Amino acid sequence: MIKKCLFPAAGYGTRFLPATKATPKEMLPILTKPLIQYGVEEALSANIHTMAIVSGRGKRALEDHFDISYELEHQIKGGSKESLLNEIRTLITQCTFSYTRQVEMKGLGHAILTGETLIGNEPFAVVLADDLCYCEDQGVLEQMTKVYEKYQCSVVAIEEVPVDEMYKYGVIAGKLVDGSDDIYRVSDMVEKPDPKDAPSNLAIIGRYILTPDIFDILRATPPGKGGEIQITDALLEQAKKGKVIGYKFKGQRFDCGSVDGFVEATNWFYDKM
Ligand code: UTP
């Protein structure tokens, strides 16, 4: 069973400057709800109650968001706006939140390794809150925990992407297993490939379930593409042993780390209201 979810949220979010100069990217709202809250709700709907957040300098708003604001509660008590806090109140009562700081931004792999102190020696989920996922029937993380229960190894969420966008992602090679049309045994993966080197059009998006041996692998992983410690490089070590599943999830994914994706998500959620 997966009990903890790690949220690497220490990145600078430079694509959203100047908005992210003093505000964490994860606090940018799609309509009225910040990105990180969508991610926490997705984890909770997968029956995960322990949230572990890797934050960094200038990110204290994340901690304040998942806490009670007594002044605000007092101000709106009994009024028409009180119900606007219902969802976040539910999260605060049903989840625990713990935090650690990534002191130097050395990449996603390094951020995940920084989270080891909050996770310990057990399998865990990872949500990149700037990838906003939506599925009416079953959240993407819940779908993935079911895949983990069957295969008992790391699981990465994958999606088909156009050739000209592959340079943004880790791309996998793999074979469909057990007669399914959405579950791949991963044999290779390349971080941000040139289209000519891409092993497929299946890209890893910001949802993972990782087994805890990933921490030792990350400790031994040298900086890769962009001088950063890449989770893709560490996952490749597991994949070589047949220990990574790629799962083509059901639902929508919006790349809210880019302005285009953020606007698309905003319009989509607004239309759905
Ligand atoms: P991104 O590649 O989107 O980087 O990180 P970024 O810094 O957030 O944004 P840009 O590219 O400058 O606009 C993917 C995820 O990994 C986390 C980010 O917070 C984001 O959730 N991350 C990245 C870290 O936590 N630490 C890092 O050192 C790098």
Coordinates of C-alpha atoms in Angstrom, one line a residue, residues 2-264:
I2 CA 1.2 3.5 -0.8
K3 CA 0.9 5.7 2.2
K4 CA 3.0 8.8 1.4
C5 CA 3.1 11.3 -1.4
L6 CA 6.2 13.4 -2.2
F7 CA 5.7 16.8 -3.9
P8 CA 9.0 18.2 -5.2
A9 CA 8.2 21.9 -5.2
A10 CA 11.5 23.6 -4.9
G11 CA 12.0 24.7 -8.5
Y12 CA 12.3 28.4 -9.4
G13 CA 9.5 28.4 -11.9
T14 CA 11.4 30.8 -14.2
R15 CA 8.9 30.4 -17.0
F16 CA 6.3 32.3 -14.9
L17 CA 8.5 35.3 -13.9
P18 CA 7.8 37.8 -12.6
A19 CA 4.7 36.0 -11.0
T20 CA 7.0 33.5 -9.4
K21 CA 9.5 36.0 -8.0
A22 CA 7.9 35.9 -4.5
T23 CA 5.1 33.4 -5.1
P24 CA 5.8 29.6 -5.5
K25 CA 4.7 28.3 -8.9
E26 CA 2.7 25.6 -7.1
M27 CA 0.6 28.4 -5.5
L28 CA -0.6 29.8 -8.9
P29 CA -4.3 29.1 -9.1
I30 CA -6.3 27.4 -11.8
L31 CA -9.5 29.3 -11.2
T32 CA -9.6 29.7 -7.4
K33 CA -7.5 26.7 -6.3
P34 CA -3.7 26.6 -6.3
L35 CA -2.0 23.9 -8.3
I36 CA -0.6 22.1 -5.2
Q37 CA -4.1 21.7 -3.8
Y38 CA -5.2 19.8 -6.9
G39 CA -2.2 17.5 -6.4
V40 CA -3.0 16.9 -2.7
E41 CA -6.6 16.2 -3.5
E42 CA -5.5 13.7 -6.2
A43 CA -3.3 11.9 -3.6
L44 CA -6.0 11.9 -1.0
S45 CA -8.4 10.3 -3.5
A46 CA -5.8 7.5 -3.9
N47 CA -6.2 7.0 -0.1
I48 CA -2.8 8.7 0.6
H49 CA -2.9 10.9 3.7
T50 CA 0.7 11.7 4.4
M51 CA 2.0 14.6 2.2
A52 CA 5.7 15.3 2.1
I53 CA 6.7 18.5 0.5
V54 CA 10.2 19.4 -0.8
S55 CA 10.2 23.2 -0.7
G56 CA 12.8 25.9 -1.0
R57 CA 13.6 29.5 -0.2
G58 CA 10.6 31.8 -0.8
K59 CA 8.1 29.0 -0.6
R60 CA 6.6 29.5 2.8
A61 CA 3.2 30.2 1.3
L62 CA 2.9 26.4 0.7
E63 CA 3.1 25.8 4.5
D64 CA 0.6 28.6 5.2
H65 CA -1.9 27.2 2.7
F66 CA -2.1 23.9 4.4
D67 CA -2.7 25.4 7.8
I68 CA -5.6 27.2 9.5
S69 CA -5.7 31.0 9.2
Y70 CA -7.5 32.0 12.4
E71 CA -8.0 35.6 11.4
L72 CA -9.5 34.6 8.1
E73 CA -11.8 32.0 9.8
H74 CA -12.9 34.6 12.3
Q75 CA -13.6 37.2 9.5
I76 CA -15.8 35.0 7.3
K77 CA -17.5 32.8 10.0
G78 CA -21.2 32.6 9.4
G79 CA -21.0 34.5 6.1
S80 CA -21.7 33.5 2.6
K81 CA -18.1 33.0 1.8
E82 CA -17.4 30.5 4.6
S83 CA -18.1 27.5 2.3
L84 CA -15.2 28.6 0.0
L85 CA -12.8 27.2 2.6
N86 CA -14.6 23.8 2.9
E87 CA -12.3 21.9 0.5
I88 CA -9.1 23.1 2.1
R89 CA -10.4 22.5 5.6
T90 CA -11.2 18.9 4.6
L91 CA -7.6 18.4 3.4
I92 CA -6.1 19.9 6.6
T93 CA -8.2 17.5 8.8
Q94 CA -7.6 14.4 6.7
C95 CA -3.9 14.8 5.8
T96 CA -0.6 15.5 7.6
F97 CA 1.9 17.7 5.9
S98 CA 5.6 17.7 6.5
Y99 CA 8.3 19.7 4.8
T100 CA 12.0 19.7 4.0
R101 CA 14.0 22.2 2.0
Q102 CA 16.1 21.6 -1.0
V103 CA 19.0 24.0 -0.4
E104 CA 20.5 23.9 -3.9
M105 CA 18.3 23.3 -6.9
K106 CA 20.2 20.5 -8.4
G107 CA 17.3 18.9 -10.3
L108 CA 14.2 16.8 -9.8
G109 CA 16.3 13.7 -8.9
H110 CA 18.1 15.6 -6.3
A111 CA 14.7 17.0 -5.0
I112 CA 13.4 13.5 -4.6
L113 CA 16.5 12.4 -2.8
T114 CA 16.1 15.4 -0.5
G115 CA 12.7 14.0 0.4
E116 CA 14.1 10.7 1.6
T117 CA 14.1 12.0 5.2
L118 CA 10.3 12.4 5.0
I119 CA 9.6 9.1 3.2
G120 CA 11.9 6.5 4.8
N121 CA 12.2 3.0 3.5
E122 CA 8.8 2.4 1.8
P123 CA 7.3 2.8 -1.7
F124 CA 5.9 6.3 -2.3
A125 CA 4.1 8.4 -4.8
V126 CA 5.5 11.5 -6.4
V127 CA 3.3 14.3 -7.8
L128 CA 4.7 17.3 -9.8
A129 CA 2.0 19.7 -9.1
D130 CA 2.6 21.7 -12.2
D131 CA 1.4 18.7 -14.2
L132 CA -2.3 19.0 -13.5
C133 CA -4.2 15.7 -14.1
Y134 CA -7.9 15.2 -14.2
C135 CA -10.0 12.0 -14.6
E136 CA -13.7 12.0 -13.8
D137 CA -13.9 8.3 -12.7
Q138 CA -10.6 7.7 -10.9
G139 CA -7.7 10.0 -10.3
V140 CA -4.4 9.2 -12.1
L141 CA -2.6 8.4 -8.8
E142 CA -5.3 6.1 -7.8
Q143 CA -5.0 4.3 -11.1
M144 CA -1.3 4.0 -10.6
T145 CA -1.5 2.6 -7.1
K146 CA -3.6 -0.3 -8.6
V147 CA -0.9 -0.9 -11.2
Y148 CA 1.7 -0.8 -8.4
E149 CA -0.2 -3.4 -6.3
K150 CA -0.1 -5.8 -9.2
Y151 CA 3.5 -5.3 -10.3
Q152 CA 5.2 -4.2 -7.1
C153 CA 7.9 -2.1 -8.8
S154 CA 8.3 1.6 -9.8
V155 CA 5.5 2.9 -12.0
V156 CA 5.7 6.0 -14.3
A157 CA 2.7 7.7 -15.9
I158 CA 3.2 8.0 -19.6
E159 CA 1.4 9.9 -22.4
E160 CA 1.9 10.1 -26.2
V161 CA 3.4 13.4 -27.1
P162 CA 4.1 15.0 -30.5
V163 CA 7.6 14.7 -31.9
D164 CA 8.3 18.4 -31.6
E165 CA 7.6 18.3 -27.8
M166 CA 9.8 15.4 -26.9
Y167 CA 12.7 17.5 -25.9
K168 CA 10.7 18.5 -22.8
Y169 CA 10.3 15.0 -21.4
G170 CA 11.9 11.7 -20.4
V171 CA 10.9 9.2 -23.1
I172 CA 10.6 5.5 -22.7
A173 CA 11.1 2.3 -24.7
G174 CA 9.1 -0.7 -23.6
K175 CA 6.8 -3.5 -24.5
L176 CA 3.1 -3.9 -23.7
V177 CA 2.6 -6.7 -21.0
D178 CA -0.1 -9.1 -20.1
G179 CA -2.2 -8.4 -23.2
S180 CA -3.0 -5.0 -21.9
D181 CA -3.0 -1.8 -24.1
D182 CA -1.8 0.6 -21.4
I183 CA 0.9 -1.2 -19.3
Y184 CA 4.5 -1.3 -20.6
R185 CA 7.5 -3.0 -19.2
V186 CA 10.1 -0.3 -19.6
S187 CA 13.5 -1.3 -21.1
D188 CA 15.0 2.1 -21.8
M189 CA 14.5 5.8 -21.2
V190 CA 16.1 8.9 -22.4
E191 CA 15.9 12.4 -20.8
K192 CA 14.9 15.2 -23.2
P193 CA 15.9 13.4 -26.4
D194 CA 16.4 14.9 -29.9
P195 CA 13.5 13.5 -31.9
K196 CA 15.9 11.4 -33.9
D197 CA 17.1 9.7 -30.7
A198 CA 13.7 9.2 -29.1
P199 CA 13.0 5.6 -28.4
S200 CA 9.2 6.1 -28.8
N201 CA 6.6 8.9 -28.5
L202 CA 5.7 7.9 -24.9
A203 CA 6.8 10.6 -22.5
I204 CA 6.9 10.4 -18.7
I205 CA 4.7 13.0 -17.0
G206 CA 4.7 14.2 -13.4
R207 CA 3.3 11.2 -11.6
Y208 CA 5.5 8.4 -10.3
I209 CA 5.3 5.6 -7.8
L210 CA 8.9 4.8 -6.7
T211 CA 10.3 1.9 -4.7
P212 CA 12.7 3.1 -2.0
D213 CA 15.9 1.6 -3.5
I214 CA 15.6 4.7 -5.8
F215 CA 17.3 6.7 -3.0
D216 CA 20.5 4.7 -3.1
I217 CA 20.5 4.9 -6.9
L218 CA 20.0 8.6 -6.8
R219 CA 22.9 9.1 -4.4
A220 CA 25.1 7.4 -7.0
T221 CA 23.7 9.2 -10.0
P222 CA 25.9 11.9 -11.4
P223 CA 24.5 15.1 -12.9
G224 CA 23.0 14.4 -16.4
K225 CA 21.2 16.6 -18.9
G226 CA 21.5 20.3 -18.0
G227 CA 23.9 19.5 -15.2
E228 CA 21.0 18.3 -13.0
I229 CA 20.5 15.0 -11.2
Q230 CA 17.8 13.4 -13.3
I231 CA 15.2 11.0 -12.0
T232 CA 15.1 9.5 -15.5
D233 CA 18.7 8.4 -15.1
A234 CA 18.0 6.7 -11.8
L235 CA 14.9 5.1 -13.1
L236 CA 16.9 3.7 -16.0
E237 CA 18.9 1.6 -13.5
Q238 CA 15.7 0.1 -12.2
A239 CA 14.4 -0.4 -15.8
K240 CA 17.5 -2.4 -16.7
K241 CA 16.4 -4.9 -14.1
G242 CA 12.9 -5.0 -15.4
K243 CA 11.6 -3.0 -12.4
V244 CA 9.8 -0.1 -14.1
I245 CA 6.3 -0.1 -15.5
G246 CA 5.0 2.6 -17.8
Y247 CA 1.3 3.2 -17.4
K248 CA -0.7 5.1 -20.0
F249 CA -3.1 6.8 -17.7
K250 CA -6.8 7.6 -18.3
G251 CA -7.7 11.3 -18.2
Q252 CA -6.4 14.7 -19.1
R253 CA -3.0 16.3 -18.3
F254 CA -2.2 19.9 -18.5
D255 CA 1.4 21.2 -18.4
C256 CA 0.8 24.1 -16.1
G257 CA 4.5 24.7 -15.8
S258 CA 4.2 26.4 -19.2
V259 CA 2.1 29.5 -19.9
D260 CA 0.2 27.8 -22.7
G261 CA -0.7 24.8 -20.7
F262 CA -1.7 26.9 -17.7
V263 CA -4.1 29.0 -19.9
E264 CA -5.4 25.8 -21.5

